[in-house]
Short mmCIF file of C-alpha atoms in Angstrom, two decimals:
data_model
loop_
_atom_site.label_atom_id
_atom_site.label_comp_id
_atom_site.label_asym_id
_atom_site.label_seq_id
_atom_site.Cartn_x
_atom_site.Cartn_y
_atom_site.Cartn_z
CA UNK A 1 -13.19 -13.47 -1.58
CA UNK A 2 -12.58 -15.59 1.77
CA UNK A 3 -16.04 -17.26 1.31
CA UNK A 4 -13.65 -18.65 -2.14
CA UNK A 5 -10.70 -19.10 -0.01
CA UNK A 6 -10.83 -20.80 3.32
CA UNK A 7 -6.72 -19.88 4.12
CA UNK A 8 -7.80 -16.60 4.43
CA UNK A 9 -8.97 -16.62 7.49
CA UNK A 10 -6.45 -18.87 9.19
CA UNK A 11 -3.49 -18.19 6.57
CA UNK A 12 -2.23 -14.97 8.05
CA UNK A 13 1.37 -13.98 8.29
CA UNK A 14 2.68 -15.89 11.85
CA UNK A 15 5.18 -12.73 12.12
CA UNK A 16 2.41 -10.04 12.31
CA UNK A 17 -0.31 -11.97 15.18
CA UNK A 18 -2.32 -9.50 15.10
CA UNK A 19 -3.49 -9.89 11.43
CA UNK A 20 -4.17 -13.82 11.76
CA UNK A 21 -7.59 -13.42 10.09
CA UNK A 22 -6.53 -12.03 6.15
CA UNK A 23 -10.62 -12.25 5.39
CA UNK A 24 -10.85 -8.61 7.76
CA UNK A 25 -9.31 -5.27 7.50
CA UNK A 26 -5.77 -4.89 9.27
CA UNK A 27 -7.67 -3.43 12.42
CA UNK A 28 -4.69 -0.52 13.34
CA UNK A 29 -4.20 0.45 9.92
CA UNK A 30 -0.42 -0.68 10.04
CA UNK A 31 -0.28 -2.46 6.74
CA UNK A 32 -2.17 0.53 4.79
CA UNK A 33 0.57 2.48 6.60
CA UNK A 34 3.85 0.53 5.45
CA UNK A 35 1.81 0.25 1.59
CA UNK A 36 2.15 3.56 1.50
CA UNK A 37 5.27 4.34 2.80
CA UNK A 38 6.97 1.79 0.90
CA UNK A 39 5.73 3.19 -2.23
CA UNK A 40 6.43 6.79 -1.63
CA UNK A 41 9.95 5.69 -0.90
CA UNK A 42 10.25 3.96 -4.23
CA UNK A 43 8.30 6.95 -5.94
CA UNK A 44 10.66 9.71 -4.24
CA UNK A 45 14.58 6.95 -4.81
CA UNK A 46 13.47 4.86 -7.49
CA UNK A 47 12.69 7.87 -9.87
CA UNK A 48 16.10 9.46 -10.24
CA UNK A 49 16.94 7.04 -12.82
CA UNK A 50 15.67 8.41 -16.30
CA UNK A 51 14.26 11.57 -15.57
CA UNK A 52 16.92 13.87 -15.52
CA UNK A 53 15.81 15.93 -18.82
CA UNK A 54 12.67 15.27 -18.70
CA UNK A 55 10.30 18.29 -18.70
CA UNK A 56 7.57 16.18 -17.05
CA UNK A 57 9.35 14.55 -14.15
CA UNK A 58 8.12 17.37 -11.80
CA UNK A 59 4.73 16.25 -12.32
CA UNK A 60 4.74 13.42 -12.22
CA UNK A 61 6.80 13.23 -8.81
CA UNK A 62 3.46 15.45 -7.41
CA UNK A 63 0.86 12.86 -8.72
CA UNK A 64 3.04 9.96 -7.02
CA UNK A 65 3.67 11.87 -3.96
CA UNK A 66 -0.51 12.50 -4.31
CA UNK A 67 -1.10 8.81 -5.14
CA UNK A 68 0.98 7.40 -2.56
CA UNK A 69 -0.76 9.30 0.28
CA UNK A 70 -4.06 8.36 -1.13
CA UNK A 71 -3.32 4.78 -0.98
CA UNK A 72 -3.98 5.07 2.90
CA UNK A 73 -7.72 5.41 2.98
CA UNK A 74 -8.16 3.42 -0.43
CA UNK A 75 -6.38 -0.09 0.78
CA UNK A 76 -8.09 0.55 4.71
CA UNK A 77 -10.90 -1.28 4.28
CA UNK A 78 -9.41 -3.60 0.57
CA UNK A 79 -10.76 -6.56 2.31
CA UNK A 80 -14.66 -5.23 1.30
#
């Protein structure tokens, strides 16, 4: 996709330096990281709301829990 998108290599966030280049993975893993934590912490806060009686909240809590840690190695190399 950078081949479409010059910025991508030269467009990266100025507060993170070390991820300048967007066109390669984030080489310490950091960003898959944060993904992943950020989403488990909406999966585990953000559910409360709605799912009181519901017979299938326990479930799906597991699968997000599940999903959110297997977001690590599936956004590592999202770049390819």
């Amino acid at each position: 996709m950078s081949e479409h998108c010059a910025s991508f290599q030269t467009g990266g966030p100025a507060m993170i330096p070390y991820l300048l280049d967007l066109s390669v993975p984030d080489p310490y893993g950091i960003l898959p990281v944060l993904n992943s934590a950020s989403f488990l912490l909406l999966a585990e806060f953000g559910m409360a709301d709605g799912m009181e009686n519901n017979p299938a909240a326990g479930k799906i809590k597991i699968f997000l829990r599940v999903l959110g840690v297997a977001m690590i190695p599936m956004t590592m190399d999202f770049s390819k």
